[in-house]
GROMACS .gro file of C-alpha atoms in nm:
model
  446
    1MET     CA    1  -3.127 -10.225  -4.739
    2ASP     CA    2  -3.078 -10.185  -5.135
    3GLU     CA    3  -3.379  -9.998  -5.273
    4LYS     CA    4  -3.443 -10.269  -5.522
    5LEU     CA    5  -3.523 -10.489  -5.250
    6HIS     CA    6  -3.713 -10.252  -5.018
    7ASP     CA    7  -4.043 -10.297  -5.199
    8LEU     CA    8  -4.013 -10.671  -5.200
    9TYR     CA    9  -3.944 -10.660  -4.821
   10GLU     CA   10  -4.250 -10.457  -4.761
   11ASP     CA   11  -4.471 -10.698  -4.961
   12ILE     CA   12  -4.333 -10.990  -4.774
   13VAL     CA   13  -4.423 -10.805  -4.440
   14ALA     CA   14  -4.771 -10.734  -4.557
   15ARG     CA   15  -4.805 -11.091  -4.689
   16ASN     CA   16  -4.706 -11.245  -4.357
   17PRO     CA   17  -4.861 -11.029  -4.092
   18ALA     CA   18  -4.774 -11.054  -3.717
   19GLU     CA   19  -4.469 -11.282  -3.792
   20GLY     CA   20  -4.201 -11.055  -3.639
   21GLU     CA   21  -3.919 -11.323  -3.608
   22PHE     CA   22  -3.981 -11.412  -3.989
   23HIS     CA   23  -3.959 -11.048  -4.089
   24GLN     CA   24  -3.635 -11.011  -3.885
   25ALA     CA   25  -3.478 -11.319  -4.048
   26VAL     CA   26  -3.579 -11.206  -4.407
   27ARG     CA   27  -3.452 -10.841  -4.338
   28GLU     CA   28  -3.116 -10.961  -4.221
   29VAL     CA   29  -3.060 -11.146  -4.543
   30PHE     CA   30  -3.196 -10.873  -4.772
   31ASP     CA   31  -2.950 -10.631  -4.591
   32SER     CA   32  -2.675 -10.829  -4.760
   33LEU     CA   33  -2.817 -10.880  -5.104
   34GLY     CA   34  -2.773 -10.542  -5.262
   35PRO     CA   35  -2.440 -10.616  -5.443
   36VAL     CA   36  -2.562 -10.967  -5.550
   37VAL     CA   37  -2.879 -10.836  -5.723
   38ALA     CA   38  -2.648 -10.556  -5.883
   39LYS     CA   39  -2.394 -10.818  -6.016
   40HIS     CA   40  -2.654 -11.096  -6.103
   41PRO     CA   41  -2.985 -10.912  -6.226
   42HIS     CA   42  -3.114 -11.269  -6.356
   43TYR     CA   43  -3.179 -11.356  -6.007
   44THR     CA   44  -3.422 -11.063  -5.994
   45ASP     CA   45  -3.554 -11.134  -6.336
   46ALA     CA   46  -3.640 -11.485  -6.238
   47ALA     CA   47  -3.805 -11.372  -5.907
   48ILE     CA   48  -3.561 -11.599  -5.710
   49ILE     CA   49  -3.573 -11.387  -5.402
   50ARG     CA   50  -3.943 -11.370  -5.393
   51ARG     CA   51  -3.971 -11.750  -5.447
   52LEU     CA   52  -3.716 -11.816  -5.180
   53CYS     CA   53  -3.930 -11.622  -4.913
   54GLU     CA   54  -4.236 -11.823  -4.988
   55PRO     CA   55  -4.235 -12.179  -4.822
   56GLU     CA   56  -4.301 -12.453  -5.069
   57ARG     CA   57  -4.540 -12.606  -4.817
   58GLN     CA   58  -4.693 -12.499  -4.481
   59ILE     CA   59  -4.864 -12.762  -4.265
   60ILE     CA   60  -5.052 -12.678  -3.956
   61PHE     CA   61  -5.245 -12.962  -3.767
   62ARG     CA   62  -5.433 -13.039  -3.452
   63VAL     CA   63  -5.253 -13.266  -3.195
   64PRO     CA   64  -5.491 -13.426  -2.937
   65TRP     CA   65  -5.360 -13.639  -2.655
   66THR     CA   66  -5.456 -13.755  -2.299
   67ASP     CA   67  -5.270 -13.661  -1.983
   68ASP     CA   68  -5.201 -13.884  -1.673
   69ALA     CA   69  -5.522 -13.787  -1.534
   70GLY     CA   70  -5.730 -13.888  -1.831
   71GLY     CA   71  -5.788 -13.532  -1.945
   72VAL     CA   72  -5.788 -13.446  -2.325
   73GLN     CA   73  -5.536 -13.191  -2.424
   74VAL     CA   74  -5.516 -13.021  -2.760
   75ASN     CA   75  -5.201 -12.858  -2.911
   76ARG     CA   76  -5.106 -12.732  -3.254
   77GLY     CA   77  -4.845 -12.871  -3.473
   78PHE     CA   78  -4.655 -12.714  -3.758
   79ARG     CA   79  -4.418 -12.829  -4.033
   80VAL     CA   80  -4.293 -12.565  -4.286
   81GLU     CA   81  -4.109 -12.728  -4.583
   82PHE     CA   82  -3.939 -12.418  -4.719
   83ASN     CA   83  -3.705 -12.497  -4.993
   84SER     CA   84  -3.590 -12.833  -5.146
   85ALA     CA   85  -3.359 -12.704  -5.437
   86LEU     CA   86  -3.042 -12.862  -5.274
   87GLY     CA   87  -3.211 -13.175  -5.122
   88PRO     CA   88  -3.493 -13.303  -4.893
   89TYR     CA   89  -3.610 -13.064  -4.644
   90LYS     CA   90  -3.389 -13.070  -4.326
   91GLY     CA   91  -3.455 -12.904  -4.001
   92GLY     CA   92  -3.545 -12.978  -3.642
   93LEU     CA   93  -3.872 -13.003  -3.444
   94ARG     CA   94  -3.937 -12.752  -3.157
   95PHE     CA   95  -4.162 -12.824  -2.861
   96HIS     CA   96  -4.224 -12.496  -2.665
   97PRO     CA   97  -4.519 -12.289  -2.563
   98SER     CA   98  -4.375 -11.996  -2.776
   99VAL     CA   99  -4.412 -12.208  -3.099
  100TYR     CA  100  -4.648 -12.051  -3.374
  101LEU     CA  101  -4.627 -12.027  -3.737
  102GLY     CA  102  -4.394 -11.715  -3.735
  103ILE     CA  103  -4.131 -11.886  -3.519
  104VAL     CA  104  -4.130 -12.201  -3.736
  105LYS     CA  105  -4.107 -11.978  -4.070
  106PHE     CA  106  -3.819 -11.792  -3.918
  107LEU     CA  107  -3.638 -12.105  -3.830
  108GLY     CA  108  -3.711 -12.276  -4.157
  109PHE     CA  109  -3.611 -11.977  -4.355
  110GLU     CA  110  -3.273 -11.964  -4.152
  111GLN     CA  111  -3.232 -12.334  -4.214
  112ILE     CA  112  -3.220 -12.294  -4.596
  113PHE     CA  113  -2.899 -12.084  -4.566
  114LYS     CA  114  -2.752 -12.277  -4.289
  115ASN     CA  115  -2.796 -12.600  -4.475
  116ALA     CA  116  -2.668 -12.451  -4.789
  117LEU     CA  117  -2.348 -12.342  -4.613
  118THR     CA  118  -2.265 -12.691  -4.515
  119GLY     CA  119  -2.217 -12.791  -4.882
  120LEU     CA  120  -2.428 -13.102  -4.808
  121PRO     CA  121  -2.730 -13.196  -5.025
  122ILE     CA  122  -3.010 -13.101  -4.781
  123GLY     CA  123  -3.282 -12.836  -4.826
  124GLY     CA  124  -3.447 -12.617  -4.551
  125GLY     CA  125  -3.751 -12.684  -4.324
  126LYS     CA  126  -3.859 -12.664  -3.962
  127GLY     CA  127  -4.154 -12.780  -3.754
  128GLY     CA  128  -4.287 -12.820  -3.395
  129ALA     CA  129  -4.570 -12.766  -3.170
  130ASP     CA  130  -4.680 -12.531  -2.881
  131PHE     CA  131  -4.635 -12.840  -2.639
  132ASP     CA  132  -4.440 -12.793  -2.336
  133PRO     CA  133  -4.275 -13.116  -2.224
  134LYS     CA  134  -4.135 -12.944  -1.892
  135GLY     CA  135  -4.298 -13.115  -1.598
  136ARG     CA  136  -4.476 -13.383  -1.811
  137SER     CA  137  -4.429 -13.761  -1.736
  138ASP     CA  138  -4.257 -13.986  -1.985
  139ASN     CA  139  -4.601 -14.152  -2.072
  140GLU     CA  140  -4.753 -13.795  -2.146
  141VAL     CA  141  -4.455 -13.702  -2.372
  142MET     CA  142  -4.490 -14.043  -2.541
  143ARG     CA  143  -4.863 -13.989  -2.611
  144PHE     CA  144  -4.809 -13.647  -2.746
  145CYS     CA  145  -4.544 -13.762  -2.956
  146GLN     CA  146  -4.732 -14.049  -3.091
  147SER     CA  147  -5.037 -13.816  -3.181
  148PHE     CA  148  -4.796 -13.567  -3.340
  149MET     CA  149  -4.643 -13.824  -3.561
  150THR     CA  150  -4.976 -13.976  -3.658
  151GLU     CA  151  -5.039 -13.652  -3.868
  152LEU     CA  152  -4.663 -13.570  -3.957
  153TYR     CA  153  -4.580 -13.926  -4.094
  154ARG     CA  154  -4.763 -13.865  -4.414
  155HIS     CA  155  -4.555 -13.550  -4.499
  156ILE     CA  156  -4.198 -13.690  -4.422
  157GLY     CA  157  -3.956 -13.960  -4.554
  158GLU     CA  158  -3.581 -13.994  -4.624
  159HIS     CA  159  -3.609 -13.860  -4.972
  160THR     CA  160  -3.869 -13.598  -4.883
  161ASP     CA  161  -3.822 -13.430  -4.539
  162VAL     CA  162  -3.611 -13.531  -4.257
  163PRO     CA  163  -3.668 -13.384  -3.912
  164ALA     CA  164  -3.458 -13.377  -3.608
  165GLY     CA  165  -3.451 -13.237  -3.263
  166ASP     CA  166  -3.460 -12.880  -3.129
  167ILE     CA  167  -3.563 -12.707  -2.823
  168GLY     CA  168  -3.779 -12.952  -2.627
  169VAL     CA  169  -3.709 -13.239  -2.860
  170GLY     CA  170  -3.423 -13.466  -2.744
  171GLY     CA  171  -3.332 -13.839  -2.763
  172ARG     CA  172  -3.648 -13.934  -2.570
  173GLU     CA  173  -3.892 -13.750  -2.799
  174ILE     CA  174  -3.705 -13.856  -3.132
  175GLY     CA  175  -3.734 -14.217  -2.986
  176TYR     CA  176  -4.114 -14.195  -2.949
  177LEU     CA  177  -4.162 -14.024  -3.293
  178PHE     CA  178  -3.960 -14.285  -3.470
  179GLY     CA  179  -4.137 -14.573  -3.294
  180GLN     CA  180  -4.480 -14.425  -3.407
  181TYR     CA  181  -4.358 -14.357  -3.761
  182LYS     CA  182  -4.228 -14.730  -3.786
  183ARG     CA  183  -4.556 -14.839  -3.632
  184ILE     CA  184  -4.772 -14.664  -3.883
  185THR     CA  185  -4.567 -14.719  -4.198
  186ASN     CA  186  -4.431 -15.071  -4.131
  187ARG     CA  187  -4.092 -14.951  -4.240
  188TYR     CA  188  -3.759 -14.923  -4.060
  189GLU     CA  189  -3.659 -14.609  -4.238
  190SER     CA  190  -3.361 -14.495  -4.033
  191GLY     CA  191  -3.310 -14.191  -4.251
  192VAL     CA  192  -3.648 -14.037  -4.170
  193LEU     CA  193  -3.537 -13.887  -3.844
  194THR     CA  194  -3.187 -13.773  -3.719
  195GLY     CA  195  -3.084 -13.736  -3.363
  196LYS     CA  196  -3.155 -14.107  -3.299
  197GLY     CA  197  -2.994 -14.321  -3.029
  198LEU     CA  198  -2.647 -14.461  -3.102
  199SER     CA  199  -2.787 -14.824  -3.079
  200TRP     CA  200  -3.050 -14.771  -3.344
  201GLY     CA  201  -2.909 -14.558  -3.620
  202GLY     CA  202  -2.778 -14.249  -3.451
  203SER     CA  203  -2.453 -14.067  -3.514
  204GLN     CA  204  -2.143 -14.016  -3.285
  205VAL     CA  205  -2.087 -13.657  -3.213
  206ARG     CA  206  -2.455 -13.552  -3.283
  207THR     CA  207  -2.512 -13.456  -2.929
  208GLU     CA  208  -2.190 -13.247  -2.922
  209ALA     CA  209  -2.222 -13.114  -3.270
  210THR     CA  210  -2.365 -12.779  -3.253
  211GLY     CA  211  -2.167 -12.667  -2.946
  212TYR     CA  212  -1.847 -12.821  -3.089
  213GLY     CA  213  -1.908 -12.660  -3.420
  214THR     CA  214  -1.973 -12.322  -3.286
  215VAL     CA  215  -1.632 -12.328  -3.121
  216TYR     CA  216  -1.457 -12.473  -3.411
  217PHE     CA  217  -1.605 -12.180  -3.604
  218VAL     CA  218  -1.458 -11.927  -3.351
  219SER     CA  219  -1.128 -12.104  -3.351
  220GLU     CA  220  -1.107 -12.028  -3.719
  221MET     CA  221  -1.198 -11.669  -3.664
  222LEU     CA  222  -0.927 -11.634  -3.414
  223ALA     CA  223  -0.670 -11.792  -3.643
  224ALA     CA  224  -0.765 -11.538  -3.907
  225MET     CA  225  -0.673 -11.283  -3.660
  226GLY     CA  226  -0.360 -11.463  -3.571
  227ASP     CA  227  -0.473 -11.564  -3.235
  228SER     CA  228  -0.615 -11.872  -3.050
  229PHE     CA  229  -0.837 -11.973  -2.758
  230ASP     CA  230  -0.542 -11.999  -2.517
  231GLY     CA  231  -0.638 -11.813  -2.205
  232LYS     CA  232  -0.950 -11.643  -2.355
  233ARG     CA  233  -1.241 -11.582  -2.112
  234VAL     CA  234  -1.569 -11.703  -2.267
  235ALA     CA  235  -1.940 -11.651  -2.163
  236VAL     CA  236  -2.189 -11.898  -2.286
  237SER     CA  237  -2.562 -11.847  -2.248
  238GLY     CA  238  -2.774 -12.149  -2.194
  239SER     CA  239  -2.699 -12.466  -2.024
  240GLY     CA  240  -2.844 -12.737  -2.256
  241ASN     CA  241  -2.644 -12.951  -2.500
  242VAL     CA  242  -2.532 -12.666  -2.718
  243ALA     CA  243  -2.389 -12.461  -2.441
  244ILE     CA  244  -2.241 -12.756  -2.237
  245TYR     CA  245  -2.060 -12.894  -2.528
  246ALA     CA  246  -1.937 -12.549  -2.640
  247ILE     CA  247  -1.796 -12.520  -2.303
  248GLU     CA  248  -1.630 -12.882  -2.336
  249LYS     CA  249  -1.465 -12.775  -2.668
  250ILE     CA  250  -1.357 -12.431  -2.528
  251GLN     CA  251  -1.173 -12.612  -2.244
  252GLN     CA  252  -1.015 -12.846  -2.484
  253LEU     CA  253  -0.877 -12.582  -2.692
  254GLY     CA  254  -0.722 -12.380  -2.406
  255GLY     CA  255  -1.010 -12.125  -2.325
  256ILE     CA  256  -1.161 -12.058  -1.998
  257ALA     CA  257  -1.550 -12.068  -1.985
  258VAL     CA  258  -1.640 -11.853  -1.692
  259ALA     CA  259  -2.014 -11.813  -1.728
  260CYS     CA  260  -2.334 -11.981  -1.837
  261SER     CA  261  -2.711 -11.944  -1.770
  262ASP     CA  262  -3.065 -12.076  -1.772
  263SER     CA  263  -3.408 -11.918  -1.734
  264SER     CA  264  -3.346 -11.856  -1.353
  265GLY     CA  265  -3.025 -11.656  -1.383
  266TYR     CA  266  -2.660 -11.706  -1.463
  267VAL     CA  267  -2.328 -11.829  -1.286
  268VAL     CA  268  -2.007 -11.676  -1.283
  269ASP     CA  269  -1.716 -11.885  -1.199
  270ASP     CA  270  -1.383 -11.697  -1.256
  271ASN     CA  271  -1.180 -12.003  -1.199
  272GLY     CA  272  -1.349 -12.174  -1.496
  273LEU     CA  273  -1.673 -12.368  -1.486
  274ASP     CA  274  -1.655 -12.727  -1.350
  275LEU     CA  275  -1.774 -12.916  -1.659
  276GLU     CA  276  -1.849 -13.251  -1.506
  277LEU     CA  277  -2.038 -13.095  -1.210
  278LEU     CA  278  -2.239 -12.872  -1.475
  279LYS     CA  279  -2.327 -13.196  -1.677
  280ASP     CA  280  -2.412 -13.363  -1.366
  281VAL     CA  281  -2.669 -13.091  -1.248
  282LYS     CA  282  -2.798 -12.995  -1.582
  283ILE     CA  283  -2.807 -13.344  -1.782
  284LYS     CA  284  -2.827 -13.613  -1.515
  285GLN     CA  285  -3.044 -13.420  -1.245
  286ARG     CA  286  -3.215 -13.171  -1.479
  287GLY     CA  287  -3.141 -12.910  -1.215
  288ARG     CA  288  -3.094 -12.538  -1.220
  289ILE     CA  289  -2.796 -12.320  -1.231
  290ALA     CA  290  -2.861 -12.241  -0.865
  291ASP     CA  291  -2.799 -12.596  -0.785
  292TYR     CA  292  -2.453 -12.582  -0.957
  293VAL     CA  293  -2.364 -12.273  -0.748
  294GLN     CA  294  -2.475 -12.447  -0.434
  295ALA     CA  295  -2.269 -12.762  -0.516
  296ARG     CA  296  -1.967 -12.575  -0.649
  297GLY     CA  297  -1.947 -12.344  -0.340
  298ARG     CA  298  -1.640 -12.110  -0.316
  299GLY     CA  299  -1.569 -11.916  -0.623
  300ALA     CA  300  -1.907 -11.956  -0.798
  301GLU     CA  301  -2.163 -11.679  -0.788
  302LEU     CA  302  -2.528 -11.673  -0.896
  303GLY     CA  303  -2.615 -11.357  -1.103
  304THR     CA  304  -2.999 -11.267  -1.123
  305ALA     CA  305  -2.958 -10.874  -1.190
  306GLY     CA  306  -2.870 -10.765  -1.554
  307SER     CA  307  -2.732 -11.038  -1.775
  308ILE     CA  308  -2.463 -11.277  -1.847
  309TRP     CA  309  -2.341 -11.047  -2.094
  310HIS     CA  310  -2.224 -10.788  -1.844
  311VAL     CA  311  -1.959 -11.041  -1.728
  312PRO     CA  312  -1.614 -10.928  -1.873
  313VAL     CA  313  -1.513 -11.153  -2.144
  314ASP     CA  314  -1.310 -11.189  -2.452
  315ILE     CA  315  -1.551 -11.400  -2.642
  316ALA     CA  316  -1.939 -11.419  -2.610
  317LEU     CA  317  -2.138 -11.723  -2.738
  318PRO     CA  318  -2.508 -11.679  -2.716
  319CYS     CA  319  -2.644 -12.022  -2.720
  320ALA     CA  320  -3.002 -12.009  -2.569
  321THR     CA  321  -3.275 -11.860  -2.783
  322GLN     CA  322  -3.370 -11.590  -3.023
  323ASN     CA  323  -3.312 -11.221  -2.953
  324GLU     CA  324  -3.155 -11.278  -2.615
  325LEU     CA  325  -2.857 -11.046  -2.666
  326ASP     CA  326  -3.001 -10.686  -2.704
  327ALA     CA  327  -2.854 -10.343  -2.755
  328ASP     CA  328  -2.772 -10.296  -2.383
  329ASP     CA  329  -2.610 -10.617  -2.365
  330ALA     CA  330  -2.388 -10.522  -2.675
  331LYS     CA  331  -2.291 -10.200  -2.514
  332ALA     CA  332  -2.178 -10.379  -2.198
  333LEU     CA  333  -1.976 -10.640  -2.401
  334ILE     CA  334  -1.804 -10.368  -2.603
  335ALA     CA  335  -1.725 -10.178  -2.292
  336ASN     CA  336  -1.565 -10.480  -2.159
  337ASP     CA  337  -1.342 -10.515  -2.472
  338CYS     CA  338  -1.506 -10.834  -2.601
  339ARG     CA  339  -1.352 -10.922  -2.933
  340ILE     CA  340  -1.575 -11.187  -3.083
  341VAL     CA  341  -1.941 -11.282  -3.069
  342ALA     CA  342  -2.060 -11.596  -3.226
  343GLU     CA  343  -2.425 -11.727  -3.236
  344GLY     CA  344  -2.467 -12.086  -3.112
  345ALA     CA  345  -2.843 -12.046  -3.128
  346ASN     CA  346  -3.089 -11.941  -3.397
  347MET     CA  347  -3.079 -11.551  -3.430
  348PRO     CA  348  -3.015 -11.478  -3.060
  349THR     CA  349  -2.878 -11.143  -3.144
  350THR     CA  350  -3.115 -10.845  -3.209
  351PRO     CA  351  -3.037 -10.621  -3.516
  352GLU     CA  352  -2.948 -10.337  -3.301
  353ALA     CA  353  -2.698 -10.526  -3.111
  354ILE     CA  354  -2.540 -10.659  -3.448
  355LYS     CA  355  -2.506 -10.301  -3.576
  356LEU     CA  356  -2.336 -10.192  -3.251
  357PHE     CA  357  -2.081 -10.481  -3.289
  358SER     CA  358  -2.011 -10.382  -3.649
  359ASP     CA  359  -1.968 -10.018  -3.557
  360ALA     CA  360  -1.735 -10.101  -3.276
  361GLY     CA  361  -1.517 -10.351  -3.466
  362VAL     CA  362  -1.628 -10.662  -3.282
  363ARG     CA  363  -1.615 -10.968  -3.501
  364PHE     CA  364  -1.967 -11.128  -3.542
  365ALA     CA  365  -2.058 -11.462  -3.666
  366PRO     CA  366  -2.426 -11.536  -3.740
  367GLY     CA  367  -2.590 -11.851  -3.633
  368LYS     CA  368  -2.660 -11.977  -3.988
  369ALA     CA  369  -2.261 -12.022  -4.010
  370ALA     CA  370  -2.148 -12.073  -3.644
  371ASN     CA  371  -2.420 -12.303  -3.544
  372ALA     CA  372  -2.437 -12.517  -3.862
  373GLY     CA  373  -2.246 -12.799  -3.690
  374GLY     CA  374  -2.567 -12.961  -3.565
  375VAL     CA  375  -2.729 -12.991  -3.899
  376ALA     CA  376  -2.402 -13.087  -4.059
  377THR     CA  377  -2.379 -13.386  -3.838
  378SER     CA  378  -2.737 -13.479  -3.889
  379ALA     CA  379  -2.662 -13.492  -4.268
  380LEU     CA  380  -2.373 -13.707  -4.172
  381GLU     CA  381  -2.617 -13.934  -3.981
  382MET     CA  382  -2.808 -13.962  -4.283
  383GLN     CA  383  -2.502 -14.057  -4.497
  384GLN     CA  384  -2.445 -14.342  -4.246
  385ASN     CA  385  -2.804 -14.449  -4.259
  386ALA     CA  386  -2.815 -14.468  -4.625
  387SER     CA  387  -2.506 -14.700  -4.639
  388ARG     CA  388  -2.599 -14.891  -4.339
  389ASP     CA  389  -2.267 -14.781  -4.182
  390SER     CA  390  -2.144 -14.654  -3.833
  391TRP     CA  391  -1.852 -14.413  -3.806
  392SER     CA  392  -1.635 -14.358  -3.500
  393PHE     CA  393  -1.646 -14.058  -3.272
  394ASP     CA  394  -1.300 -13.927  -3.397
  395HIS     CA  395  -1.386 -13.974  -3.759
  396THR     CA  396  -1.710 -13.807  -3.742
  397GLU     CA  397  -1.561 -13.515  -3.525
  398GLU     CA  398  -1.309 -13.476  -3.795
  399ARG     CA  399  -1.548 -13.446  -4.063
  400LEU     CA  400  -1.746 -13.178  -3.860
  401ALA     CA  401  -1.422 -12.987  -3.812
  402GLU     CA  402  -1.354 -12.999  -4.171
  403ILE     CA  403  -1.717 -12.869  -4.246
  404MET     CA  404  -1.695 -12.594  -4.009
  405ARG     CA  405  -1.350 -12.482  -4.154
  406SER     CA  406  -1.494 -12.477  -4.487
  407ILE     CA  407  -1.805 -12.273  -4.392
  408HIS     CA  408  -1.569 -12.018  -4.224
  409ASP     CA  409  -1.348 -11.974  -4.527
  410ARG     CA  410  -1.652 -11.951  -4.755
  411CYS     CA  411  -1.810 -11.676  -4.549
  412LEU     CA  412  -1.473 -11.483  -4.520
  413HIS     CA  413  -1.378 -11.522  -4.905
  414THR     CA  414  -1.729 -11.430  -5.012
  415ALA     CA  415  -1.766 -11.121  -4.787
  416GLU     CA  416  -1.431 -10.999  -4.947
  417ALA     CA  417  -1.527 -11.068  -5.285
  418TYR     CA  418  -1.855 -10.871  -5.259
  419GLY     CA  419  -1.702 -10.573  -5.084
  420PHE     CA  420  -1.776 -10.660  -4.707
  421PRO     CA  421  -1.433 -10.744  -4.579
  422GLY     CA  422  -1.447 -10.926  -4.243
  423ASN     CA  423  -1.827 -10.930  -4.239
  424TYR     CA  424  -1.925 -11.279  -4.158
  425THR     CA  425  -2.304 -11.207  -4.176
  426ALA     CA  426  -2.280 -11.070  -4.547
  427GLY     CA  427  -2.042 -11.357  -4.645
  428ALA     CA  428  -2.265 -11.625  -4.502
  429ASN     CA  429  -2.589 -11.478  -4.652
  430ILE     CA  430  -2.440 -11.418  -4.996
  431SER     CA  431  -2.270 -11.760  -5.032
  432ALA     CA  432  -2.564 -11.950  -4.917
  433PHE     CA  433  -2.808 -11.746  -5.134
  434THR     CA  434  -2.618 -11.779  -5.457
  435HIS     CA  435  -2.572 -12.153  -5.392
  436VAL     CA  436  -2.959 -12.205  -5.345
  437ALA     CA  437  -3.048 -11.953  -5.608
  438ASP     CA  438  -2.829 -12.124  -5.883
  439ALA     CA  439  -2.992 -12.448  -5.805
  440MET     CA  440  -3.346 -12.308  -5.830
  441LEU     CA  441  -3.257 -12.163  -6.168
  442ALA     CA  442  -3.132 -12.484  -6.304
  443GLN     CA  443  -3.455 -12.670  -6.185
  444GLY     CA  444  -3.690 -12.415  -6.382
  445LEU     CA  445  -3.999 -12.258  -6.239
  446ILE     CA  446  -4.065 -12.441  -5.919
   0.00000   0.00000   0.00000
């Protein structure tokens, strides 16, 4: 880290104690900004970096609700509205027991840069609750969502803050949240939430967007190396929407997805995963990877020892959760001659693993660039809502592909311009930072 930024980083850590994920996200950006502050001292003079690391607004609230047995439950809700220099706050809601302020701040901070890279007019924010929808009935989830929105509604709006889904928040939860917002405000404000159902304001490709976008980004990385997906073996962690639709696009582009996972283990299918069976097990039945292995039969093996990253592949796509790919996993991938690692989740690779990839010459794409397809398509949904329009699947996917191509090129060219040739992390951080910083300067001391 540049010495000019070190003291600021230490101050941010002290100011935000016990928020390890947020510290990690800030440091990862700071490690890239040395050449920027040297070339543009006016950013430092205006305290842009310090301001960027302090959320514009942090909201924490109680969420009381009743379970099916009539018992009163209490959860904690969050919304961090981090930066609105480029547009209304935009970022998902995560319902998971691990959610606390530090997780939401790390996600919101990453969202600033991810949204800036899309080139679309959206700021960065994130939210959620320490509620676990797993094992809860539809009625329990509905009551929780209604209580959550009863507080959140006063802080959001299509020109203010536009939440979407994330882990634990899918179409069902978005529907319940939107219904309560409409009920309280007496407004059919389509643009207040994204990830809606197609029959009431949602966008084609939104479900597929993050997975598709990650694979489009990798396709551009391969093209820059004079290569393609043809015949490449790929491991994809996770088996939710991001992973499943990454696998779908890999297959469409000629790659062979041979492994995926869930919290119970991972499956290796050397002949290529059966996508339709995987969708049936994980989406329709809400089953486990072990159910896929049992249904698939010969050729599919369930792995419970080690990790999915010990499977020999050409390309690795961590698409599950933060810090899932560590140094030992990185060593295994390097030993097996993996050439590209691209993050389909938010910060799934530890700093130690990223350094090992850099030292070994493995091309690495950070989540703020490689998984920006989801929020990009959310912004396209906002455009359609604003114009009372609905686009076809093909048109929306074409727009997504164009955006991911543009993000790739911006990262690569910016990295080259600032002395980090081939470093997608530096390119993403610097390109996004300068875009947001210039907007903040133009708008005065806010």
